[in-house]
Coordinates of C-alpha atoms in Angstrom, one line a residue:
Chain A
M261 CA -25.8 -10.1 90.9
E262 CA -23.0 -11.0 88.4
L263 CA -24.1 -13.4 85.6
Y264 CA -21.8 -16.1 84.3
C265 CA -21.4 -18.2 81.1
L266 CA -19.3 -21.3 80.8
G267 CA -18.1 -22.0 77.2
I268 CA -16.9 -25.3 75.8
E269 CA -14.6 -25.5 72.8
S270 CA -13.9 -28.8 71.1
T271 CA -13.8 -28.4 67.4
A272 CA -10.4 -30.0 66.9
D273 CA -7.5 -31.1 69.0
D274 CA -8.1 -28.9 72.0
F275 CA -10.7 -29.3 74.7
A276 CA -11.0 -25.9 76.3
V277 CA -13.3 -24.3 78.8
G278 CA -13.7 -20.6 79.5
I279 CA -15.8 -18.6 81.9
T280 CA -16.8 -15.0 81.3
T281 CA -19.2 -12.6 83.0
F282 CA -22.1 -11.1 81.0
N283 CA -20.0 -7.9 81.0
G284 CA -17.1 -9.5 79.2
K285 CA -14.7 -10.2 82.1
I286 CA -12.8 -13.4 81.5
L287 CA -12.4 -15.4 84.7
A288 CA -11.1 -18.6 83.4
N289 CA -9.6 -19.9 80.2
I290 CA -8.1 -23.5 80.3
I291 CA -7.0 -25.4 77.3
S292 CA -6.1 -29.1 77.3
A293 CA -4.4 -30.1 74.0
Y294 CA -4.5 -33.6 72.6
V295 CA -1.0 -34.3 71.4
P296 CA -0.8 -37.3 69.0
M297 CA 2.2 -39.6 69.3
E298 CA 2.8 -39.3 65.6
G299 CA 1.0 -37.9 62.5
G300 CA -1.9 -35.4 62.5
I301 CA -5.1 -35.3 64.5
H302 CA -7.1 -38.5 64.5
P303 CA -10.6 -37.3 65.2
R304 CA -11.7 -40.3 67.3
K305 CA -8.5 -40.4 69.3
A306 CA -8.8 -36.6 69.9
A307 CA -12.5 -37.1 71.0
R308 CA -11.4 -39.8 73.5
H309 CA -8.9 -37.3 74.9
H310 CA -11.7 -34.7 75.2
A311 CA -14.0 -37.1 77.0
R312 CA -11.2 -38.1 79.4
V313 CA -10.2 -34.5 80.4
A314 CA -13.6 -32.8 80.3
S315 CA -14.6 -33.0 84.0
R316 CA -11.1 -32.1 85.2
V317 CA -10.9 -29.0 82.9
I318 CA -14.4 -27.9 83.9
E319 CA -13.7 -28.2 87.6
E320 CA -10.4 -26.3 87.2
S321 CA -12.2 -23.5 85.3
L322 CA -14.8 -23.1 88.0
K323 CA -12.1 -23.1 90.6
N324 CA -10.1 -20.4 88.8
A325 CA -13.2 -18.3 88.3
G326 CA -14.0 -18.8 92.0
I327 CA -17.6 -19.8 91.4
K328 CA -19.9 -22.8 91.8
P329 CA -21.8 -24.6 89.1
R330 CA -25.1 -23.2 90.4
N331 CA -23.8 -19.6 89.8
L332 CA -23.8 -20.3 86.0
S333 CA -26.5 -18.7 84.0
I334 CA -25.9 -20.3 80.6
I335 CA -23.7 -22.9 78.9
A336 CA -22.3 -22.1 75.5
F337 CA -20.6 -24.6 73.2
S338 CA -18.9 -24.6 69.8
Q339 CA -21.5 -26.2 67.6
G340 CA -19.3 -26.1 64.4
P341 CA -17.5 -26.1 62.1
G342 CA -15.1 -28.8 63.0
L343 CA -14.3 -32.5 63.4
G344 CA -17.4 -34.6 64.0
P345 CA -16.3 -36.8 67.0
C346 CA -14.6 -33.9 68.7
L347 CA -17.6 -31.6 68.3
R348 CA -20.0 -34.3 69.5
T349 CA -18.0 -34.9 72.6
G350 CA -18.1 -31.2 73.6
A351 CA -21.8 -30.9 72.7
T352 CA -22.6 -33.9 74.9
V353 CA -20.8 -32.4 77.9
A354 CA -22.6 -29.1 77.3
R355 CA -26.0 -30.6 77.0
T356 CA -25.4 -32.6 80.2
L357 CA -24.3 -29.6 82.1
A358 CA -27.2 -27.4 80.9
S359 CA -29.9 -30.0 81.6
Y360 CA -28.5 -30.9 85.0
L361 CA -28.3 -27.3 86.0
G362 CA -31.6 -26.4 84.3
I363 CA -30.1 -23.4 82.4
P364 CA -30.2 -22.4 78.7
L365 CA -27.8 -23.9 76.2
V366 CA -26.3 -21.6 73.4
G367 CA -24.7 -23.1 70.3
V368 CA -21.9 -20.9 69.0
N369 CA -20.1 -20.8 65.6
H370 CA -16.4 -21.3 66.2
C371 CA -15.3 -18.7 63.5
V372 CA -17.7 -16.0 64.8
A373 CA -16.2 -16.6 68.3
H374 CA -12.7 -16.0 67.0
I375 CA -13.8 -12.6 65.7
E376 CA -15.8 -11.7 68.8
I377 CA -13.0 -12.4 71.3
G378 CA -10.8 -10.3 69.1
K379 CA -13.1 -7.4 69.4
L380 CA -13.3 -7.9 73.2
K381 CA -9.5 -8.3 73.8
T382 CA -8.1 -5.7 71.4
D383 CA -9.0 -2.2 70.3
V384 CA -10.7 -3.2 67.0
E385 CA -14.4 -2.5 66.6
D386 CA -15.2 -3.3 62.9
P387 CA -12.2 -5.0 61.4
V388 CA -11.3 -7.0 58.4
T389 CA -10.3 -10.3 60.1
L390 CA -7.7 -12.7 58.9
Y391 CA -8.3 -16.0 60.7
V392 CA -5.5 -18.5 60.0
S393 CA -5.2 -21.8 61.8
G394 CA -4.7 -25.5 61.2
G395 CA -8.3 -25.9 60.1
N396 CA -9.3 -22.5 58.8
T397 CA -8.1 -19.7 56.5
I398 CA -10.8 -17.0 56.2
V399 CA -10.8 -13.3 55.4
S400 CA -14.0 -11.7 56.6
A401 CA -15.7 -8.5 57.5
F402 CA -19.0 -7.4 58.8
D403 CA -21.6 -6.3 56.3
S404 CA -25.5 -6.2 56.5
G405 CA -26.0 -8.3 59.5
R406 CA -23.4 -11.0 59.0
Y407 CA -19.7 -11.6 58.9
R408 CA -19.1 -12.0 55.2
V409 CA -16.4 -14.2 53.8
F410 CA -14.3 -12.2 51.3
G411 CA -11.7 -14.8 50.7
E412 CA -10.9 -18.3 51.9
T413 CA -9.0 -21.4 51.0
L414 CA -10.3 -23.6 48.3
D415 CA -8.7 -26.7 49.7
I416 CA -6.5 -27.1 52.9
A417 CA -5.9 -24.5 55.6
L418 CA -2.7 -22.6 55.7
G419 CA -1.7 -24.0 59.1
N420 CA -2.3 -27.5 57.8
C421 CA 0.0 -26.8 54.9
L422 CA 2.8 -25.8 57.3
D423 CA 2.1 -28.7 59.6
V424 CA 2.2 -31.4 56.9
F425 CA 5.3 -29.9 55.4
A426 CA 7.0 -29.9 58.8
R427 CA 6.1 -33.5 59.4
E428 CA 7.2 -34.7 56.0
A429 CA 10.5 -32.9 56.6
G430 CA 10.9 -34.5 60.0
L431 CA 11.5 -31.2 61.6
H432 CA 12.4 -31.5 65.3
Q433 CA 10.0 -30.1 67.8
S434 CA 10.9 -29.1 71.2
V435 CA 8.4 -30.0 73.9
G436 CA 5.1 -28.3 73.4
E437 CA 6.3 -26.4 70.3
P438 CA 3.7 -26.3 67.5
F439 CA 4.9 -27.3 64.0
G440 CA 4.2 -23.8 62.7
A441 CA 6.7 -22.4 65.2
V442 CA 9.3 -25.0 64.1
V443 CA 8.9 -23.9 60.4
E444 CA 9.3 -20.3 61.5
R445 CA 12.5 -21.1 63.3
Y446 CA 14.0 -22.8 60.3
A447 CA 12.7 -20.1 57.9
A448 CA 14.5 -17.5 59.9
K449 CA 17.7 -19.0 58.8
G450 CA 16.7 -19.3 55.1
K451 CA 18.1 -16.9 52.5
R452 CA 17.2 -18.2 49.1
L453 CA 13.7 -18.0 47.6
I454 CA 12.8 -21.1 45.7
P455 CA 9.9 -20.6 43.4
L456 CA 6.6 -22.3 44.5
P457 CA 3.1 -22.0 43.0
Y458 CA 1.5 -18.8 44.1
T459 CA -2.2 -19.5 43.8
V460 CA -4.7 -16.7 44.3
K461 CA -7.9 -17.1 42.4
G462 CA -10.0 -14.0 42.6
M463 CA -10.4 -13.6 46.3
D464 CA -9.6 -17.3 47.1
M465 CA -6.4 -19.2 47.8
S466 CA -5.2 -22.7 47.2
F467 CA -2.4 -24.3 49.2
S468 CA -2.6 -28.0 48.3
G469 CA -0.7 -27.8 45.0
L470 CA 1.9 -25.6 46.7
L471 CA 2.3 -28.2 49.5
T472 CA 2.8 -31.0 47.0
A473 CA 5.4 -28.9 45.1
A474 CA 7.3 -28.1 48.3
I475 CA 7.3 -31.8 49.4
S476 CA 8.6 -33.0 46.1
L477 CA 11.4 -30.4 46.2
L478 CA 12.1 -31.6 49.7
K479 CA 12.4 -35.2 48.6
R480 CA 14.7 -34.3 45.8
G481 CA 17.1 -33.1 48.5
E482 CA 18.6 -30.4 46.3
H483 CA 17.7 -27.5 48.6
K484 CA 18.6 -26.6 52.1
L485 CA 15.7 -27.2 54.5
E486 CA 16.0 -23.7 55.9
D487 CA 15.5 -22.3 52.3
L488 CA 12.5 -24.4 51.7
C489 CA 10.8 -23.3 55.0
Y490 CA 11.7 -19.7 54.1
S491 CA 10.2 -20.0 50.6
L492 CA 7.1 -21.8 51.9
Q493 CA 6.4 -19.2 54.5
E494 CA 7.1 -16.2 52.2
T495 CA 4.8 -17.7 49.5
V496 CA 1.8 -18.7 51.6
F497 CA 1.9 -15.5 53.8
S498 CA 2.1 -13.3 50.7
M499 CA -1.0 -15.0 49.4
V500 CA -3.1 -14.4 52.5
T501 CA -1.8 -10.8 52.8
E502 CA -2.8 -10.1 49.3
V503 CA -6.3 -11.4 49.8
T504 CA -6.6 -9.5 53.1
E505 CA -5.5 -6.3 51.3
R506 CA -8.2 -6.8 48.6
A507 CA -10.9 -7.2 51.3
L508 CA -9.6 -4.1 53.0
A509 CA -9.6 -2.0 49.8
H510 CA -13.0 -3.3 48.9
T511 CA -14.7 -2.8 52.2
E512 CA -12.8 0.4 53.1
K513 CA -12.7 -0.7 56.8
E514 CA -10.0 0.9 59.0
E515 CA -8.8 -2.0 61.0
V516 CA -7.2 -5.4 60.5
L517 CA -7.4 -8.2 63.0
L518 CA -5.0 -11.2 62.8
T519 CA -6.1 -14.2 64.7
G520 CA -5.9 -18.1 64.8
G521 CA -3.0 -20.3 65.7
V522 CA -0.8 -19.0 62.8
A523 CA -1.2 -15.4 64.1
A524 CA 1.7 -16.1 66.4
N525 CA 4.1 -16.1 63.5
K526 CA 6.2 -13.0 63.5
R527 CA 6.8 -12.9 59.7
L528 CA 3.1 -13.1 59.0
Q529 CA 2.5 -10.3 61.6
S530 CA 5.1 -8.1 59.9
M531 CA 3.5 -8.6 56.5
I532 CA 0.0 -7.8 57.6
R533 CA 1.2 -4.8 59.6
S534 CA 3.1 -3.4 56.6
M535 CA 0.0 -3.9 54.3
A536 CA -2.3 -2.3 56.9
E537 CA 0.0 0.7 57.3
E538 CA -0.1 1.3 53.5
H539 CA -3.8 1.6 53.8
D540 CA -3.7 3.7 57.0
A541 CA -5.5 0.9 58.8
E542 CA -4.9 0.0 62.4
F543 CA -3.3 -3.5 62.9
C544 CA -4.1 -5.7 65.8
V545 CA -2.8 -9.2 66.5
M546 CA -4.5 -11.4 69.1
P547 CA -2.4 -12.5 72.1
K548 CA -1.6 -16.2 71.8
E549 CA -3.9 -17.3 74.6
F550 CA -7.0 -16.0 72.8
A551 CA -5.7 -16.5 69.2
V552 CA -5.7 -20.3 69.5
D553 CA -8.9 -22.3 70.1
N554 CA -10.2 -21.4 73.5
G555 CA -13.2 -21.6 75.7
A556 CA -13.4 -17.9 76.7
M557 CA -14.3 -17.0 73.1
I558 CA -17.1 -19.5 73.1
A559 CA -18.4 -18.3 76.5
W560 CA -18.3 -14.6 75.4
T561 CA -20.0 -15.2 72.0
G562 CA -22.6 -17.2 73.9
V563 CA -23.3 -14.2 76.1
L564 CA -23.6 -11.9 73.1
A565 CA -26.1 -14.2 71.3
Y566 CA -28.1 -15.0 74.5
K567 CA -28.6 -11.3 75.2
Y568 CA -30.3 -11.1 71.8
G569 CA -32.5 -14.0 72.6
V570 CA -30.6 -16.8 71.0
V571 CA -31.0 -20.2 72.8
T572 CA -30.4 -23.6 71.4
P573 CA -33.0 -26.2 72.6
I574 CA -31.4 -29.6 73.2
E575 CA -33.3 -31.1 70.3
E576 CA -31.7 -28.5 68.0
S577 CA -28.2 -28.8 69.4
V578 CA -26.9 -31.3 66.9
V579 CA -23.4 -30.3 65.7
K580 CA -22.8 -28.7 62.3
L581 CA -19.6 -29.9 60.8
K582 CA -19.6 -27.5 57.9
W583 CA -21.3 -24.5 59.5
R584 CA -20.2 -21.5 57.5
L585 CA -19.4 -18.1 59.1
E586 CA -21.9 -16.2 57.0
E587 CA -24.8 -18.4 57.9
V588 CA -24.9 -16.8 61.3
E589 CA -27.1 -13.8 61.8
V590 CA -25.0 -11.5 64.0
L591 CA -27.8 -9.7 65.8
W592 CA -25.6 -8.0 68.3
V593 CA -23.6 -5.9 65.8
K594 CA -25.3 -2.9 64.3
Chain B
M154 CA 8.0 2.2 26.4
G155 CA 8.3 5.3 24.2
E156 CA 6.8 8.7 24.6
M157 CA 4.0 9.1 27.2
K158 CA 2.2 12.4 27.5
Q159 CA -0.4 13.5 29.9
S160 CA -1.2 10.5 31.9
V161 CA -4.1 10.8 34.2
L162 CA -4.9 8.4 37.1
M163 CA -8.3 6.9 36.4
K164 CA -8.6 4.2 39.0
K165 CA -6.5 3.0 41.9
G166 CA -7.3 -0.6 42.8
A167 CA -5.7 -2.9 45.4
E168 CA -3.5 -4.5 42.9
A169 CA -3.0 -2.1 40.0
S170 CA -3.5 1.5 38.9
L171 CA -5.1 2.5 35.6
Y172 CA -4.0 5.6 33.8
L173 CA -5.5 7.3 30.7
A174 CA -2.6 8.4 28.6
D175 CA -1.4 9.8 25.3
W176 CA 1.0 7.4 23.6
H177 CA 2.2 7.9 20.0
D178 CA -0.8 10.0 19.3
R179 CA -3.2 7.4 20.6
K180 CA -5.4 7.5 23.6
V181 CA -4.4 4.5 25.7
I182 CA -5.0 2.8 29.0
M183 CA -1.9 2.1 31.0
K184 CA -2.3 -0.6 33.6
K185 CA 0.5 -0.7 36.1
R186 CA 0.8 -3.3 38.8
L187 CA 2.2 -1.8 42.0
P188 CA 5.0 -3.3 44.0
K189 CA 3.9 -4.7 47.4
K190 CA 6.2 -3.9 50.2
Y191 CA 5.1 -6.9 52.3
R192 CA 6.3 -9.3 49.6
L193 CA 10.0 -10.1 49.2
P194 CA 11.2 -8.2 46.1
E195 CA 12.0 -11.4 44.1
L196 CA 8.6 -12.9 44.9
D197 CA 6.8 -9.6 44.1
K198 CA 8.5 -9.6 40.8
Q199 CA 7.6 -13.2 40.1
V200 CA 3.9 -12.6 40.8
K201 CA 3.7 -9.3 38.9
T202 CA 5.5 -10.8 35.9
Y203 CA 3.1 -13.8 35.8
R204 CA 0.1 -11.6 35.9
T205 CA 1.4 -9.0 33.5
I206 CA 1.9 -11.8 30.9
H207 CA -1.3 -13.7 31.9
E208 CA -3.9 -10.9 31.6
P209 CA -3.0 -9.8 28.0
K210 CA -3.1 -13.5 27.0
L211 CA -6.7 -13.8 28.3
I212 CA -7.7 -10.6 26.7
H213 CA -6.3 -11.9 23.4
E214 CA -7.9 -15.3 23.8
A215 CA -11.2 -13.6 24.4
K216 CA -11.0 -12.1 21.0
K217 CA -10.6 -15.6 19.5
A218 CA -13.7 -16.6 21.4
G219 CA -15.5 -13.8 19.6
V220 CA -15.7 -11.3 22.5
P221 CA -14.6 -7.7 21.8
T222 CA -11.7 -6.7 24.1
P223 CA -9.1 -3.9 24.0
T224 CA -6.2 -4.4 21.7
I225 CA -2.9 -4.9 23.6
F226 CA -0.2 -2.5 22.3
L227 CA 2.6 -3.2 24.6
V228 CA 3.5 -5.4 27.6
D229 CA 6.4 -4.3 29.6
V230 CA 7.3 -7.0 32.1
E231 CA 10.1 -5.1 33.7
S232 CA 7.7 -2.3 34.9
A233 CA 4.7 -4.6 35.1
T234 CA 2.8 -2.4 32.7
I235 CA 0.3 -3.2 30.0
I236 CA -0.6 -0.5 27.5
M237 CA -3.9 -1.2 25.7
E238 CA -6.4 0.4 23.5
Y239 CA -8.7 3.0 25.2
I240 CA -12.3 1.9 24.3
E241 CA -14.2 5.0 23.4
G242 CA -17.7 4.5 24.7
K243 CA -19.9 4.3 27.8
Q244 CA -19.7 2.0 30.8
V245 CA -22.8 -0.2 30.7
K246 CA -23.1 0.5 34.4
K247 CA -23.8 4.2 33.6
L248 CA -26.5 3.7 31.0
L249 CA -28.3 0.5 31.8
S250 CA -30.8 2.0 34.3
K251 CA -31.4 5.1 32.1
T252 CA -32.1 3.5 28.8
S253 CA -35.4 2.2 27.3
R254 CA -36.7 -1.2 28.1
S255 CA -36.0 -2.6 24.6
E256 CA -32.5 -1.2 24.5
R257 CA -31.9 -2.6 28.0
Q258 CA -33.0 -6.1 26.9
H259 CA -30.9 -5.8 23.8
I260 CA -27.8 -5.0 25.8
C261 CA -28.4 -7.8 28.4
L262 CA -29.0 -10.3 25.6
E263 CA -25.7 -9.3 24.1
I264 CA -23.9 -9.5 27.4
G265 CA -25.3 -13.0 28.0
E266 CA -24.1 -14.1 24.6
L267 CA -20.6 -12.7 25.2
I268 CA -20.3 -14.4 28.6
G269 CA -21.5 -17.6 26.9
K270 CA -18.8 -17.3 24.3
L271 CA -16.1 -16.8 26.9
H272 CA -17.3 -19.8 28.9
R273 CA -17.7 -22.0 25.8
Y274 CA -14.1 -21.2 25.0
G275 CA -12.9 -22.0 28.5
I276 CA -12.4 -18.5 29.8
I277 CA -13.6 -17.2 33.2
H278 CA -13.7 -13.4 33.4
G279 CA -13.5 -13.3 37.2
D280 CA -15.0 -9.9 37.7
L281 CA -18.2 -9.6 35.7
T282 CA -19.7 -6.2 36.6
T283 CA -21.4 -3.7 34.4
S284 CA -18.5 -1.3 35.1
N285 CA -16.2 -3.8 33.2
M286 CA -18.3 -3.6 30.1
I287 CA -18.2 -0.7 27.6
L288 CA -20.7 0.0 24.9
N289 CA -19.1 1.9 21.9
S290 CA -20.9 4.2 19.4
E291 CA -21.3 1.3 17.0
G292 CA -23.3 -0.6 19.6
K293 CA -20.6 -3.1 20.2
I294 CA -20.0 -4.2 23.8
F295 CA -16.3 -4.6 25.0
F296 CA -15.3 -6.6 28.1
V297 CA -12.3 -5.2 30.0
D298 CA -10.3 -6.0 33.1
F299 CA -9.3 -9.7 33.0
G300 CA -7.1 -9.3 36.0
L301 CA -8.9 -11.9 38.0
G302 CA -9.6 -14.2 35.0
E303 CA -8.5 -17.7 34.5
K304 CA -8.8 -20.6 32.1
S305 CA -11.4 -23.1 33.3
K306 CA -14.4 -25.1 32.0
E307 CA -15.5 -26.1 35.5
L308 CA -19.0 -25.8 36.6
E309 CA -18.0 -24.1 39.8
A310 CA -16.0 -21.4 38.1
R311 CA -18.7 -20.7 35.6
G312 CA -21.3 -20.6 38.3
V313 CA -19.3 -18.1 40.4
D314 CA -18.7 -16.0 37.3
L315 CA -22.4 -15.7 36.5
H316 CA -23.3 -15.3 40.1
L317 CA -21.0 -12.2 40.4
M318 CA -22.8 -10.8 37.3
K319 CA -26.2 -11.3 39.1
R320 CA -24.9 -9.6 42.2
A321 CA -23.5 -6.7 40.2
L322 CA -27.0 -6.2 38.6
Q323 CA -28.7 -6.4 42.0
S324 CA -26.5 -3.8 43.6
T325 CA -26.2 -1.3 40.7
H326 CA -29.5 -1.8 38.7
F327 CA -31.7 -3.2 41.4
R328 CA -35.0 -2.1 39.8
F329 CA -34.3 -4.2 36.7
A330 CA -32.0 -6.8 38.2
E331 CA -34.3 -9.7 37.8
E332 CA -35.4 -8.9 34.3
C333 CA -31.8 -8.1 33.3
F334 CA -30.4 -11.3 34.7
S335 CA -33.0 -13.5 33.0
T336 CA -32.2 -11.8 29.7
V337 CA -28.5 -12.4 30.3
I338 CA -29.3 -16.1 30.8
E339 CA -31.4 -16.1 27.7
G340 CA -28.4 -14.8 25.7
Y341 CA -26.0 -17.2 27.5
S342 CA -28.3 -20.1 26.7
K343 CA -27.7 -19.6 22.9
M344 CA -24.1 -20.4 23.4
L345 CA -24.1 -23.5 25.5
S346 CA -26.1 -26.7 25.4
S347 CA -29.3 -26.7 27.4
E348 CA -27.9 -29.5 29.6
N349 CA -24.9 -27.3 30.4
V350 CA -27.1 -24.3 31.2
K351 CA -29.3 -26.4 33.4
N352 CA -26.3 -27.5 35.4
I353 CA -24.8 -24.0 35.7
L354 CA -28.1 -22.6 36.9
G355 CA -28.3 -25.3 39.5
K356 CA -24.8 -24.4 40.5
I357 CA -25.7 -20.7 40.9
K358 CA -28.5 -21.7 43.3
E359 CA -26.1 -23.8 45.3
I360 CA -23.6 -20.9 45.5
E361 CA -26.4 -18.6 46.7
K362 CA -27.3 -21.1 49.4
R363 CA -23.8 -21.1 50.6
G364 CA -24.4 -17.5 51.3
R365 CA -21.2 -16.0 50.3
Y366 CA -20.5 -13.3 47.8
I367 CA -23.7 -11.6 49.0
A368 CA -22.5 -8.1 49.9
E369 CA -19.3 -8.1 48.0
R370 CA -20.5 -6.0 45.1
E371 CA -22.3 -3.3 47.0
G372 CA -21.1 0.1 46.2
D373 CA -19.3 -1.1 43.1

């Protein structure tokens, strides 16, 4: 008999549900994005969106997977890190489902899930992972039982830096186009590099000063918007590539995995690929469907953990807003 | 840059290569920052230039703080190369586990004092490992490689700096790590106020709880 896990992801603006088998077959992966009328993500408004769409997304996932709720063996949910109201909404849905069906609940770390789905969907086995999104910027690799953080942002995430700049600049989005993609489109037409602060401190990066500098240049109106986008991209991508390179040289791993929403950017891909080639390392980029926040990654990581005896009793299922990647014991990797 | 004879590659890092060379009848270390293909040439130049200027500055300032460092002979921004004094001596990494207990304590006390002097002056080394410390024949300890250094008096920066030192001791000199680190702190405490030291030790505990940096130094 096939065993199934349903995973719920709700760390930020997406409410997503995925269903996988215990053998890693992905049967459903549905994402419902909360799109604000203006500005960034308002946590409570996003949470309201999640609550509204939850039952529809779950029903649709079960339909896609061709199974009934009673066929599920476990429920996995992203327990952190993320925005409080969003996380709590997903957790509430997960607890309800698990107790109603009388099956185990497994709390999953969102960052671990990004790495695990990468290992499932690409050829990598033991990579240095660069995870870049609107909420996270983390360079990690497995060592002694955990995914260790080798470098990260000291302030805002790289994707957030691009988003805020795009909003400040009033860049025009076509329907459904993420801000990062708009910046990429403008940057492709830029030619002139405008100096911006390049802040790598040891293994860590800082983007907030750079963002402020870029916005003040924008407001002065002396530069072409295309050149500013180009300079912004070149600078922030060079920074993350440098930190990823340091981690690769230090760990002597042979693979690099690029994931997260920003992984879709072609310029970032080409930089990481070029760096990996210089170190004779294999480069893998996640397909977009599984690079962005998704439910399949939560379901699959829930399966891996559950097989090693991890269950999260309801009374311990409180969400962890600042749950760090390296706090998780990764029992399933040897 | 003048005449350069017999340069031998000593270490190839992610960012720079170190060569041992003969330069005007002197044994020198040549540190060359390599171009990165992934970066735009003009950005690559900007970054390498900044660092090629910044590192010798920190090395020089460390001297003012009372910490022995190599003398800088030449900085060539164009080729992103720094030529500096070759410190004749032994890496502390290679002798710390082999020497007598009293000698070990003497060295660790000295290291602690030197870190304290750096921090008091507002310098963060950024890569405190025993392989970046050299003991010369006169018993003087030199700090080298300020490539990841910065100017800061912040608690977090100081805490991370000392934490890296602790990790380096644990991975390379694990049998004596605890004893060594507490002696380092003893030396360090001579340079900063007890209030300061208390806060920094608290910070180190907090950093350890965060769980990062744990395996970074293994194999170093």
